[in-house]
Amino acid sequence: MGAWLGRQRWLLRMGAGRLGMATERHGRAADASASSAGEPAPGGPGGRRRELLRRRASSASEPPVGASASASASAEGVRRSRPGSYSGAPSVSRQRVESLRKKRQLFPWFGLDIGGTLVKLVYFEPKDITAEEEEEEVESLKSIRKYLTSNVAYGSTGIRDVHLELKDLTLCGRKGNLHFIRFPTHDMPAFIQMGRDKNFSSLHTVFCATGGGAYKFEQDFLTIGDLQLCKLDELDCLVKGILYIDSVGFNGRSQCYYFENPADAEKCQKLPFDLKNPYPLLLVNIGSGVSILAVYSKDNYKRVTGTSLGGGTFFGLCCLLTGCTTFEEALEMASRGDSTKVDKLVRDIYGGDYERFGLPGWAVASSFGNMMSKEKREAVSKEDLARAMLITITNNIGSIARMCALNENINQVVFVGNFLRINTIAMRLLAYALDYWSKGQLKALFSEHEGYFGAVGALLELLKIP
Amino acid sequence: MAERGASGSGSSGDSLDKSITLPPDEIFRNLENAKRFAIDIGGSLTKLAYYSTVQHKVARVRSFDYSGKDAEQDHEPPYEISVQEEVTARLHFVKFENTYIEACLDFIKDHLVNTETKVIQATGGGAYKFKDLIEEKLRLRVDKEDVMTCLIKGCNFVLKNIPHEAFVYQKDSDPEFKFQTNHPNIFPYLLVNIGSGVSIVKVETEDRFEWIGGSSIGGGTFWGLGALLTKTKKFDELLHLASKGQHANVDMLVQDVYGGAHQTLGLSGNLIASSFGKSATADREFSKEDMAKSLLHMISNDIGQLACLYAKLHCLDRVYFGGFFIRGHPVTMRTITYSINFFSKGEVQALFLRHEGYLGAIGAFLKGAEQDNPNQYSWGENYAGSSGLMSSSPELCPTQRARSGTFDLLEMDRLERPLVNLPLLLDPSSYVPDTVDLTDDALARKYWLTCFEEALDGVVKRAVASQPGSVDAAERAEKFRQKYWSKLQTLRHQPFAYGTLTVRSLLDTREHCLNEFNFPDPYSKVKQKENGVALKCFPRVIRCLDALGWEERQLALVKGLLAGNVFDWGAKAVSDVLESDPQFGFEEAKMKLQERPWLVDSYSKWLQRLKGPPHKCALIFADNSGIDVILGVFPFVRELLSRGTEVILACNSGPALNDVTYCESLIVAERIAAMDPVVHSALREERLLLMQTGSSSPCLDLRYPKTPARTPGPPVRVRAAEGHSPLVGRLDKGLAVLVRERGADLVVIEGMGRAVHTNYYAALRCESLKLAVIKNSWLAERLGGRLFSVIFKYEVPAE
């Protein structure tokens, strides 16, 4: 059963952030915005984009769109992407789903988040199986359970984050453990093939999936695996997931945390944070790209903006600059590098602080600015470059997040996403930058399950847990 | 001496090119009289600013003492012309690559005669690096000025003084530059300076600005990271690479994440989900072009996004972009504009500046000149001395750019007084003087450029002829030809080089070029002769008019105005006739005129109006010397005076073509007063006032009737000449003030340049009369008429 993750590739666990940025060359949005600085034509793509930034109403009341950023598109019949419905599903399966809805969902319980880089899978392992149940349990179901829970790695690229496992969780009246598994998106075909080999379709289970890949791989799931995906909006899932996970805690500990004295290596401490008043909240999801949401209540949020400079940019550029092959390797190099050799600091230009503007000498004036000089290019190490890349991307995200927080008048900012996995440098930098530039007004918060919230949200949707 | 190389020891490394030779005459102009220096040393370019005075010739006219008995001798010219030297103030800005800095400093040292200067204001990141070199070479103390303060001072300065300074970049239009008419109030605005990093500054008033944010991802990131990724060292080459790349090979797009589903979801699949998201793999090679393009998008988008976030937070909708990342590069202007439109959904406007590269140098200069309060003056761009906006598009021509971009010049002339609007304009903020924007209208542009090219020989000939005593006139005229020709060629390829291209700017550029080579008034002799001839005809014309009945006379007066307007040496159709037929006169001109109904004909309405009460005061902008002003305008003026209307006759301050100048008008008025009691008493009683417009252009910009530098002393009120008494009175209020004082309720604008090329659509608060004879068949055709069609446009503002 180990065949599905056979390719030797880099391990990376980042969800694709949602749409970041624009390119100017093609696309309807591009045409509209390039045409003039004036009002976009009503109903045109400009209007649609505006819609995008509109505060989302409750996901239940708004005509929901799957992973779309465009709420208005739904009005024109994108119904099949409604959460909980099947795209192109024949009436038989719809009936099946409907009947399933009435009682408890059959096992296995999965939640899937297929990002641009990483697939995140959460799996609920029931621990309260009665003997009767055990007897009834079909062989394939049993084998899946055994396989997932007895291994910590699947093939060469699948990883179970054992340290994140949530024990003795009660979900829909069942007690069990929640497992967190990730593998690269490019191994999706192998995953689907495994589903076919293991005859998943016979289990009559529902695969709730979110992320862009839910759309991209939908047809493959259907034709190869005979599996129908229930596609879900990734932002809905993300918000649901984070609120739920925060509410259940982390095996008795706090899910949410912050850094005290982030700039001081000696005194820096990771401390639990009680998110008892979560709203309003700025949610910054750093996957391959970055999405920034303003969350006002459980089901009232809006996407504020996003940037294409995310984890994928850090890792992609690190690959090009240093030849590294894994995210871990990139971070490890970064931990040994010195970014001040690469970046031009304020003090490099002004000899010290730039008092006129209150800029401290240590602030980066130009990321990679020293690399304009041939001598300096020759003097830097790969580690220095990796570090500078990390600092550049992190600072930029911090800066955009801070501006969004100001514009939205929100002062707690939660950073999530797999870019932050094992990435203390980035987290501490975000914590420091937010505090420093906001003069203590903004607080950077983090969450233990960084990148899995979308997958958790998908699972919750499967179980219809509000 | 001109080709001094740098004399250094060679130890200073590869940054200084020792073998450079400078064509200094054309670069560091007027260095002998240079007074105040400022320098802005950036990462790769140095901008030097200095104040200097320019001595050039001006034509003066002086009345003979004609009170004696020989006053009306037949072959005598009506006045004498003398050429005098005049000194005006000029600001020079020179931009060159840092590699030339040592050679340039040496050159300056050798040519700097004036030794009063002790200090040089320096700004820019490189100021401290070159401090010692500057002090050693120039023996001037380096005073360092804050970079951002200089930048903003410079920005305010160009926004206030240079028309069409700011433009938006429109990717798919031709040309891509859309210039903005100057906003009466430039504050508040956001300035985003993209140097190696990004500074975002909110400018609230002349002296108040605030650094509100910045980003370390800027031009240095593009350059530094780009150099690492592509092994390409030069910024321009990187941009060139980027312009050829496909970013989608490197970036992870929405469609890469969503597959084909993005369409049904209404998403744009081409949005970038993750910059460089596809490069996270060891087993693929990426092209330099693709990586450079992806990098450019990443950085431009990021800056645009931050700029929008700051603009939103501070409720600003105008964002000016500057810094070397922008500096006229179409590639970066395009991506930044796109990004701003995308992130602001069209609510924020990305604006760029023609002289963006000079802001620091201008600001540093202004800092140093603070005791002279340079902001009290108005300055105008000298088209002859300025290089214009270099199209630095690497896609277009990377090699040519490298050459032509080496030295870049900006010169500005000082105007003695602040510019003011004509108070009679209905809405100064929406007033656009020019009728046709040749930047937009490619057909018209082609026609007029060709037209000016074809007329060039004639202008050169006229220029030489105007200075018969000068040994080097032919040589200077040839230089003039080359200069203006090359300007025309530049404008053919880059119509946007000096802002919006118009017939007015083409005419003005020609005047600037003529002045540059000391042809202050090529038509002085022609005008002198024609004024003499016309003055002799004046009594006869008046007699004829007075013999007519009232209604007949009104039409004759208007026809006279129009016929007079045929005498325009600026129009080739006319100058050909005048050259070939010296006998061509007033009556012949009347024959040429179109019969009524004219092309635009509101004469009946005008006549009707004349039957009503007289106007309180008429402001008349006159056009040509000779028959036009003497036999056309003055009889018309005389009739108005007789009706009880006061008249302000406004003429150009400086010469342009055969247009009548203010000084000439004084003499002409004096001579007419001697022949005609109506004009005589009107002058004496100050019911007829002669004023200068402040302009030296054949066209008219009503925003700025200004008092120029070249005329000594304040504007002059003419008194009727009595005996030997001087013509010069004193009036230290400008035309605009006078217009307000006298309550002008009629504006008469005469001639193609003032009433058709400009002001044809100008809306005024009071009644106006715009009249002209179309002396250009192409223009006539365009307006639906033919050669010598008549425009008679009488307008009454809506109540």
Coordinates of C-alpha atoms in Angstrom, one line a residue, chain B residues 93-541:
Chain B
F93 CA 20.3 70.5 -14.9
V94 CA 22.6 67.8 -16.3
K95 CA 22.3 64.1 -15.8
F96 CA 25.0 61.7 -16.4
E97 CA 26.3 58.3 -15.3
N98 CA 28.4 58.2 -12.2
T99 CA 31.3 56.8 -14.3
Y100 CA 31.7 60.3 -15.7
I101 CA 31.7 62.1 -12.5
E102 CA 35.4 62.7 -12.2
A103 CA 35.8 63.8 -15.7
C104 CA 32.8 66.1 -15.3
L105 CA 34.1 67.7 -12.1
D106 CA 37.4 68.4 -13.9
F107 CA 35.6 70.0 -16.7
I108 CA 33.6 72.1 -14.4
K109 CA 36.7 73.2 -12.4
D110 CA 38.4 74.3 -15.6
H111 CA 35.5 76.3 -16.8
L112 CA 34.2 77.8 -13.6
V113 CA 35.3 81.4 -13.9
N114 CA 33.0 82.7 -11.2
T115 CA 34.7 82.2 -7.8
E116 CA 32.0 83.6 -5.5
T117 CA 30.5 80.2 -5.0
K118 CA 31.8 78.5 -2.0
V119 CA 29.3 75.8 -1.3
I120 CA 27.8 73.0 -3.3
Q121 CA 24.5 71.4 -2.0
A122 CA 24.7 67.6 -2.3
T123 CA 22.1 65.0 -1.9
G124 CA 21.5 61.4 -2.9
G125 CA 22.9 58.1 -1.6
G126 CA 26.2 58.7 -3.3
A127 CA 26.7 62.2 -1.9
Y128 CA 28.9 61.1 1.0
K129 CA 30.8 58.6 -1.2
F130 CA 31.9 61.4 -3.5
K131 CA 32.2 64.1 -1.0
D132 CA 36.0 64.2 -0.9
L133 CA 36.3 64.0 -4.6
I134 CA 33.9 67.0 -5.0
E135 CA 35.7 69.1 -2.4
E136 CA 39.1 68.3 -3.9
K137 CA 38.1 68.9 -7.5
L138 CA 35.9 71.9 -7.2
R139 CA 37.2 73.4 -4.0
L140 CA 33.7 73.9 -2.8
R141 CA 32.4 72.9 0.6
V142 CA 29.9 70.1 0.3
D143 CA 26.7 70.8 2.2
K144 CA 24.7 67.6 2.5
E145 CA 21.0 67.9 2.1
D146 CA 18.4 65.4 3.2
V147 CA 17.4 63.2 0.3
M148 CA 13.7 63.1 0.8
T149 CA 13.4 66.8 1.5
C150 CA 15.1 67.5 -1.7
L151 CA 13.0 65.1 -3.6
I152 CA 9.8 66.6 -2.4
K153 CA 10.9 70.2 -2.9
G154 CA 11.8 69.2 -6.5
C155 CA 8.5 67.4 -7.0
N156 CA 6.5 70.4 -5.8
F157 CA 8.6 72.6 -8.0
V158 CA 8.1 70.7 -11.3
L159 CA 4.4 70.1 -10.5
K160 CA 3.9 73.9 -10.1
N161 CA 6.2 75.2 -12.9
I162 CA 6.1 72.7 -15.7
P163 CA 2.9 72.2 -17.7
H164 CA 2.2 68.6 -18.5
E165 CA 4.8 67.4 -16.0
A166 CA 2.7 64.5 -14.8
F167 CA 1.3 61.7 -16.9
V168 CA -0.5 58.5 -16.6
Y169 CA 0.8 55.5 -18.5
Q170 CA -1.7 53.7 -20.7
K171 CA -0.3 50.5 -22.0
D172 CA -2.4 50.0 -25.1
S173 CA -2.8 53.5 -26.4
D174 CA -0.6 55.3 -28.8
P175 CA 1.3 57.0 -27.4
E176 CA 1.2 55.5 -24.0
F177 CA 1.6 58.8 -22.2
K178 CA -1.4 60.8 -21.2
F179 CA -0.4 64.1 -19.7
Q180 CA -2.3 65.8 -17.0
T181 CA -3.2 69.4 -17.1
N182 CA -1.7 71.0 -14.1
H183 CA -4.0 70.8 -11.1
P184 CA -4.4 74.2 -9.5
N185 CA -3.9 72.6 -6.1
I186 CA -1.2 70.0 -6.1
F187 CA -1.6 69.0 -2.4
P188 CA -2.0 66.6 -0.8
Y189 CA -0.4 63.7 -2.7
L190 CA 1.5 60.5 -2.2
L191 CA 5.0 60.2 -3.5
V192 CA 6.3 56.7 -3.8
N193 CA 10.0 56.8 -4.5
I194 CA 11.3 53.5 -5.7
G195 CA 15.0 53.6 -5.4
S196 CA 16.9 50.6 -4.1
G197 CA 14.2 50.5 -1.5
V198 CA 10.8 52.2 -1.4
S199 CA 9.8 55.3 0.5
I200 CA 6.2 56.3 0.7
V201 CA 5.7 60.0 1.6
K202 CA 2.6 62.0 2.1
V203 CA 3.0 65.6 1.0
E204 CA 0.6 68.0 2.5
T205 CA 1.9 71.4 1.8
E206 CA 5.0 73.1 0.4
D207 CA 6.9 72.5 3.6
R208 CA 5.0 69.7 5.3
F209 CA 5.5 66.1 4.4
E210 CA 5.6 62.9 6.3
W211 CA 7.3 59.6 5.7
I212 CA 4.4 57.2 6.2
G213 CA 5.9 54.0 5.2
G214 CA 8.2 52.1 3.0
S215 CA 9.3 48.7 1.8
S216 CA 12.6 47.0 1.4
I217 CA 11.4 45.3 -1.8
G218 CA 12.3 47.9 -4.4
G219 CA 14.6 48.6 -7.3
G220 CA 17.6 47.2 -5.4
T221 CA 15.8 43.9 -5.0
F222 CA 15.0 43.7 -8.7
W223 CA 18.6 44.5 -9.5
G224 CA 20.3 42.5 -6.8
L225 CA 18.1 39.4 -7.0
G226 CA 17.9 39.7 -10.8
A227 CA 21.7 39.8 -11.0
L228 CA 21.9 36.7 -8.8
L229 CA 19.3 34.8 -10.8
T230 CA 20.3 35.8 -14.3
K231 CA 24.0 36.7 -14.0
T232 CA 23.0 39.9 -15.8
K233 CA 24.7 42.9 -14.2
K234 CA 23.1 45.9 -15.6
F235 CA 19.7 47.2 -14.5
D236 CA 18.7 48.2 -18.0
E237 CA 19.7 44.8 -19.3
L238 CA 17.6 43.1 -16.6
L239 CA 14.6 45.2 -17.7
H240 CA 15.3 44.2 -21.3
L241 CA 15.3 40.6 -20.3
A242 CA 12.1 41.0 -18.3
S243 CA 10.4 42.6 -21.3
K244 CA 11.0 39.4 -23.3
G245 CA 10.1 36.8 -20.6
Q246 CA 7.0 34.8 -19.8
H247 CA 6.4 34.9 -16.1
A248 CA 3.9 32.0 -16.2
N249 CA 6.7 29.6 -16.6
V250 CA 8.0 30.6 -13.2
D251 CA 5.0 31.8 -11.3
M252 CA 2.3 29.5 -9.9
L253 CA -0.9 30.9 -11.4
V254 CA -4.4 30.4 -10.2
Q255 CA -5.0 28.1 -13.1
D256 CA -2.1 26.0 -11.9
V257 CA -3.8 25.5 -8.6
Y258 CA -7.4 25.2 -9.8
G259 CA -6.9 23.6 -13.1
G260 CA -9.5 24.5 -15.7
A261 CA -12.2 25.2 -13.0
H262 CA -11.2 28.8 -12.6
Q263 CA -13.3 29.7 -15.5
T264 CA -16.5 28.3 -14.1
L265 CA -15.7 29.9 -10.8
G266 CA -15.3 33.3 -12.5
L267 CA -11.7 33.5 -11.4
S268 CA -9.0 34.9 -13.6
G269 CA -6.7 32.0 -14.1
N270 CA -3.8 34.2 -14.9
L271 CA -3.6 35.8 -11.5
I272 CA -0.4 34.9 -9.8
A273 CA -1.1 32.6 -6.8
S274 CA 2.6 32.4 -5.8
S275 CA 5.5 34.3 -7.3
F276 CA 8.2 31.9 -8.3
G277 CA 5.9 29.1 -7.1
K278 CA 7.0 26.9 -10.0
S279 CA 10.6 27.3 -9.5
A280 CA 10.5 25.1 -6.3
T281 CA 12.0 22.2 -8.1
A282 CA 15.5 21.2 -8.7
D283 CA 14.9 19.3 -12.0
R284 CA 14.0 22.2 -14.2
E285 CA 15.9 25.0 -15.8
F286 CA 14.3 28.4 -16.1
S287 CA 15.2 31.0 -18.7
K288 CA 16.7 34.3 -17.6
E289 CA 14.0 36.2 -19.4
D290 CA 11.2 34.3 -17.6
M291 CA 12.8 34.8 -14.2
A292 CA 13.4 38.5 -14.8
K293 CA 9.8 38.9 -15.8
S294 CA 8.5 37.1 -12.8
L295 CA 10.7 39.2 -10.6
L296 CA 9.5 42.4 -12.2
H297 CA 5.9 41.4 -11.7
M298 CA 6.5 40.3 -8.1
I299 CA 8.2 43.6 -7.2
S300 CA 5.9 45.9 -9.1
N301 CA 2.8 44.2 -7.7
D302 CA 4.1 44.3 -4.2
I303 CA 4.9 48.0 -4.4
G304 CA 1.6 48.8 -6.1
Q305 CA -0.2 46.9 -3.3
L306 CA 1.5 48.7 -0.5
A307 CA 1.0 52.0 -2.3
C308 CA -2.7 51.3 -2.5
L309 CA -2.9 50.3 1.2
Y310 CA -1.2 53.5 2.2
A311 CA -3.3 55.6 -0.2
K312 CA -6.4 54.1 1.3
L313 CA -5.3 54.6 4.8
H314 CA -4.6 58.3 4.2
C315 CA -7.5 58.8 1.8
L316 CA -5.4 59.9 -1.2
D317 CA -6.1 59.2 -4.8
R318 CA -3.1 60.6 -6.5
V319 CA 0.2 58.7 -6.3
Y320 CA 3.3 59.9 -8.0
F321 CA 5.9 57.4 -8.6
G322 CA 9.6 58.1 -8.9
G323 CA 13.0 56.6 -8.4
F324 CA 15.4 54.8 -10.6
F325 CA 13.1 51.8 -10.8
I326 CA 10.6 53.9 -12.7
R327 CA 12.7 56.6 -14.5
G328 CA 10.9 56.6 -17.8
H329 CA 11.1 52.8 -18.2
P330 CA 7.9 51.8 -19.9
V331 CA 8.2 48.2 -18.6
T332 CA 8.1 49.3 -15.0
M333 CA 5.5 52.1 -15.5
R334 CA 3.3 49.5 -17.1
T335 CA 3.6 46.9 -14.3
I336 CA 3.2 49.5 -11.6
T337 CA 0.2 51.1 -13.3
Y338 CA -1.4 47.7 -13.7
S339 CA -0.8 46.8 -10.1
I340 CA -2.3 50.1 -8.9
N341 CA -5.4 49.6 -11.0
F342 CA -5.7 46.1 -9.8
F343 CA -5.3 46.7 -6.1
S344 CA -7.2 50.0 -6.0
K345 CA -9.9 48.8 -8.5
G346 CA -9.3 52.0 -10.4
E347 CA -9.7 54.3 -7.4
V348 CA -6.1 55.4 -7.2
Q349 CA -4.3 56.9 -10.1
A350 CA -0.6 56.1 -10.7
L351 CA 1.1 59.2 -12.0
F352 CA 4.6 59.6 -13.4
L353 CA 6.7 62.7 -13.9
R354 CA 8.6 63.8 -17.0
H355 CA 11.5 65.2 -14.9
E356 CA 11.4 62.7 -12.2
G357 CA 15.1 62.0 -12.5
Y358 CA 15.9 65.6 -11.6
L359 CA 13.8 66.0 -8.5
G360 CA 16.6 65.5 -6.0
A361 CA 18.9 67.9 -7.8
I362 CA 16.2 70.5 -8.2
G363 CA 15.3 70.2 -4.5
A364 CA 19.0 70.5 -3.4
F365 CA 19.4 73.5 -5.6
L366 CA 16.3 75.1 -4.1
K367 CA 17.6 74.4 -0.6
G368 CA 20.8 76.1 -1.4
A369 CA 19.0 79.1 -3.0
E370 CA 16.6 79.6 -0.2
Q371 CA 17.9 83.0 0.7
D372 CA 17.0 84.1 -2.8
N373 CA 13.5 82.7 -2.4
P374 CA 13.3 81.0 -5.8
N375 CA 9.8 80.0 -5.2
Q376 CA 8.7 83.6 -5.7
Y377 CA 9.5 83.2 -9.4
S378 CA 7.9 81.3 -12.1
W379 CA 10.1 79.2 -14.3
G380 CA 9.5 77.8 -17.7
E381 CA 11.0 74.8 -19.4
N382 CA 13.3 75.8 -22.2
Y383 CA 12.6 73.4 -25.1
A384 CA 15.7 74.3 -26.9
G385 CA 18.0 73.3 -24.1
S386 CA 16.1 70.4 -22.6
S387 CA 16.5 66.8 -23.8
G388 CA 12.9 65.9 -23.2
L389 CA 11.6 62.7 -21.9
M390 CA 13.9 60.0 -23.2
S391 CA 12.1 57.0 -24.2
S392 CA 14.2 54.5 -22.4
S393 CA 12.2 51.5 -23.4
P394 CA 14.7 48.7 -23.5
E395 CA 12.3 46.8 -25.8
L396 CA 12.5 49.5 -28.3
C397 CA 16.1 49.9 -28.7
P398 CA 18.5 49.0 -25.9
T399 CA 21.7 50.1 -27.6
Q400 CA 20.4 53.5 -28.7
R401 CA 19.2 54.1 -25.2
A402 CA 22.6 53.4 -23.8
R403 CA 24.0 56.2 -26.0
S404 CA 21.4 58.8 -25.9
G405 CA 20.7 58.4 -22.3
T406 CA 24.3 59.2 -21.3
F407 CA 23.8 62.9 -20.9
D408 CA 20.4 64.4 -20.4
L409 CA 19.6 68.0 -20.0
L410 CA 16.9 70.2 -18.5
E411 CA 17.0 74.0 -18.7
M412 CA 14.5 76.3 -17.2
D413 CA 14.2 80.1 -17.8
R414 CA 13.2 82.4 -15.0
L415 CA 10.1 84.5 -15.5
E416 CA 10.1 87.6 -13.5
R417 CA 6.7 87.2 -12.0
P418 CA 4.5 84.5 -10.8
L419 CA 2.1 83.2 -13.4
V420 CA -1.5 84.2 -13.0
N421 CA -4.7 83.2 -14.8
L422 CA -6.7 85.6 -16.9
P423 CA -9.5 86.4 -14.5
L424 CA -12.0 86.2 -17.4
L425 CA -11.6 82.4 -17.8
L426 CA -14.8 80.6 -16.9
D427 CA -13.1 77.7 -15.3
P428 CA -9.3 77.9 -15.0
S429 CA -9.0 74.4 -13.8
S430 CA -10.6 72.9 -16.8
Y431 CA -9.2 75.3 -19.3
V432 CA -7.0 73.7 -22.0
P433 CA -5.5 76.2 -24.3
D434 CA -4.7 73.9 -27.2
T435 CA -7.4 72.9 -29.6
V436 CA -5.8 69.8 -30.9
D437 CA -3.7 67.4 -28.9
L438 CA -1.1 66.1 -31.4
T439 CA 0.0 63.5 -29.0
D440 CA -3.4 61.9 -29.4
D441 CA -4.1 62.8 -33.0
A442 CA -1.6 60.9 -35.1
L443 CA -2.8 62.3 -38.4
A444 CA -2.6 65.8 -37.3
R445 CA 0.7 65.2 -35.8
K446 CA 2.2 63.9 -39.0
Y447 CA 0.8 66.8 -40.9
W448 CA 2.1 69.5 -38.6
L449 CA 5.5 67.9 -38.1
T450 CA 5.9 67.8 -41.9
C451 CA 4.6 71.3 -42.2
F452 CA 7.2 72.6 -39.7
E453 CA 9.9 70.7 -41.4
E454 CA 9.0 72.2 -44.8
A455 CA 8.9 75.7 -43.4
L456 CA 12.3 75.3 -41.8
D457 CA 14.3 76.5 -44.9
G458 CA 12.3 79.6 -45.0
V459 CA 12.8 80.4 -41.4
V460 CA 16.5 79.8 -41.7
K461 CA 16.7 82.1 -44.7
R462 CA 14.7 84.8 -42.8
A463 CA 17.0 84.5 -39.8
V464 CA 20.1 85.0 -41.9
A465 CA 18.5 87.9 -43.7
S466 CA 17.5 89.6 -40.4
Q467 CA 21.2 90.1 -39.5
P468 CA 22.9 91.3 -42.6
G469 CA 25.8 92.7 -40.7
S470 CA 26.6 89.6 -38.8
V471 CA 29.5 87.4 -40.0
D472 CA 28.4 84.3 -38.3
A473 CA 24.7 84.5 -39.0
A474 CA 24.7 81.8 -41.6
E475 CA 26.6 79.5 -39.4
R476 CA 24.3 80.1 -36.4
A477 CA 21.3 79.7 -38.7
E478 CA 22.6 76.4 -39.7
K479 CA 23.0 75.3 -36.1
F480 CA 19.5 76.5 -35.5
R481 CA 18.3 74.4 -38.4
Q482 CA 20.0 71.3 -37.1
K483 CA 18.7 71.8 -33.6
Y484 CA 15.1 72.4 -34.6
W485 CA 15.3 69.6 -37.2
S486 CA 16.5 67.1 -34.6
K487 CA 13.8 68.3 -32.2
L488 CA 11.2 67.6 -34.9
Q489 CA 12.7 64.2 -35.5
T490 CA 12.6 63.4 -31.7
L491 CA 9.0 64.5 -31.6
R492 CA 8.1 62.3 -34.6
H493 CA 9.4 59.3 -32.6
Q494 CA 8.5 60.4 -29.2
P495 CA 5.6 62.9 -29.5
F496 CA 5.4 62.8 -25.7
A497 CA 9.0 64.0 -25.2
Y498 CA 8.0 67.5 -23.9
G499 CA 4.5 66.8 -22.6
T500 CA 1.5 67.1 -24.8
L501 CA 2.5 68.0 -28.3
T502 CA 0.6 70.8 -29.9
V503 CA 1.0 73.3 -32.6
R504 CA 1.7 75.8 -29.9
S505 CA 4.6 73.7 -28.5
L506 CA 6.0 73.3 -31.9
L507 CA 5.9 77.0 -32.5
D508 CA 7.4 77.7 -29.0
T509 CA 10.1 75.2 -29.5
R510 CA 11.1 77.0 -32.7
E511 CA 11.2 80.3 -30.9
H512 CA 13.3 78.9 -28.2
C513 CA 15.7 77.4 -30.7
L514 CA 16.0 80.7 -32.6
N515 CA 16.7 82.5 -29.4
E516 CA 19.3 79.9 -28.5
F517 CA 21.3 80.8 -31.6
N518 CA 20.8 84.5 -31.1
F519 CA 18.1 85.2 -33.6
P520 CA 15.9 87.1 -31.3
D521 CA 13.7 88.5 -33.9
P522 CA 14.2 87.3 -37.5
Y523 CA 11.2 89.2 -38.7
S524 CA 12.2 92.5 -37.2
K525 CA 13.1 94.0 -40.6
V526 CA 10.0 92.7 -42.3
K527 CA 7.9 94.0 -39.5
Q528 CA 9.6 97.4 -39.7
K529 CA 9.0 97.7 -43.3
E530 CA 5.4 96.5 -43.1
N531 CA 4.6 98.8 -40.2
G532 CA 6.0 101.7 -42.3
V533 CA 3.9 100.8 -45.3
A534 CA 0.8 100.3 -43.3
L535 CA 1.1 103.5 -41.3
K536 CA 1.1 105.4 -44.5
C537 CA -2.1 103.8 -45.6
F538 CA -3.8 104.4 -42.3
P539 CA -5.3 107.8 -43.0
R540 CA -6.7 106.7 -46.3
V541 CA -8.3 103.6 -44.7

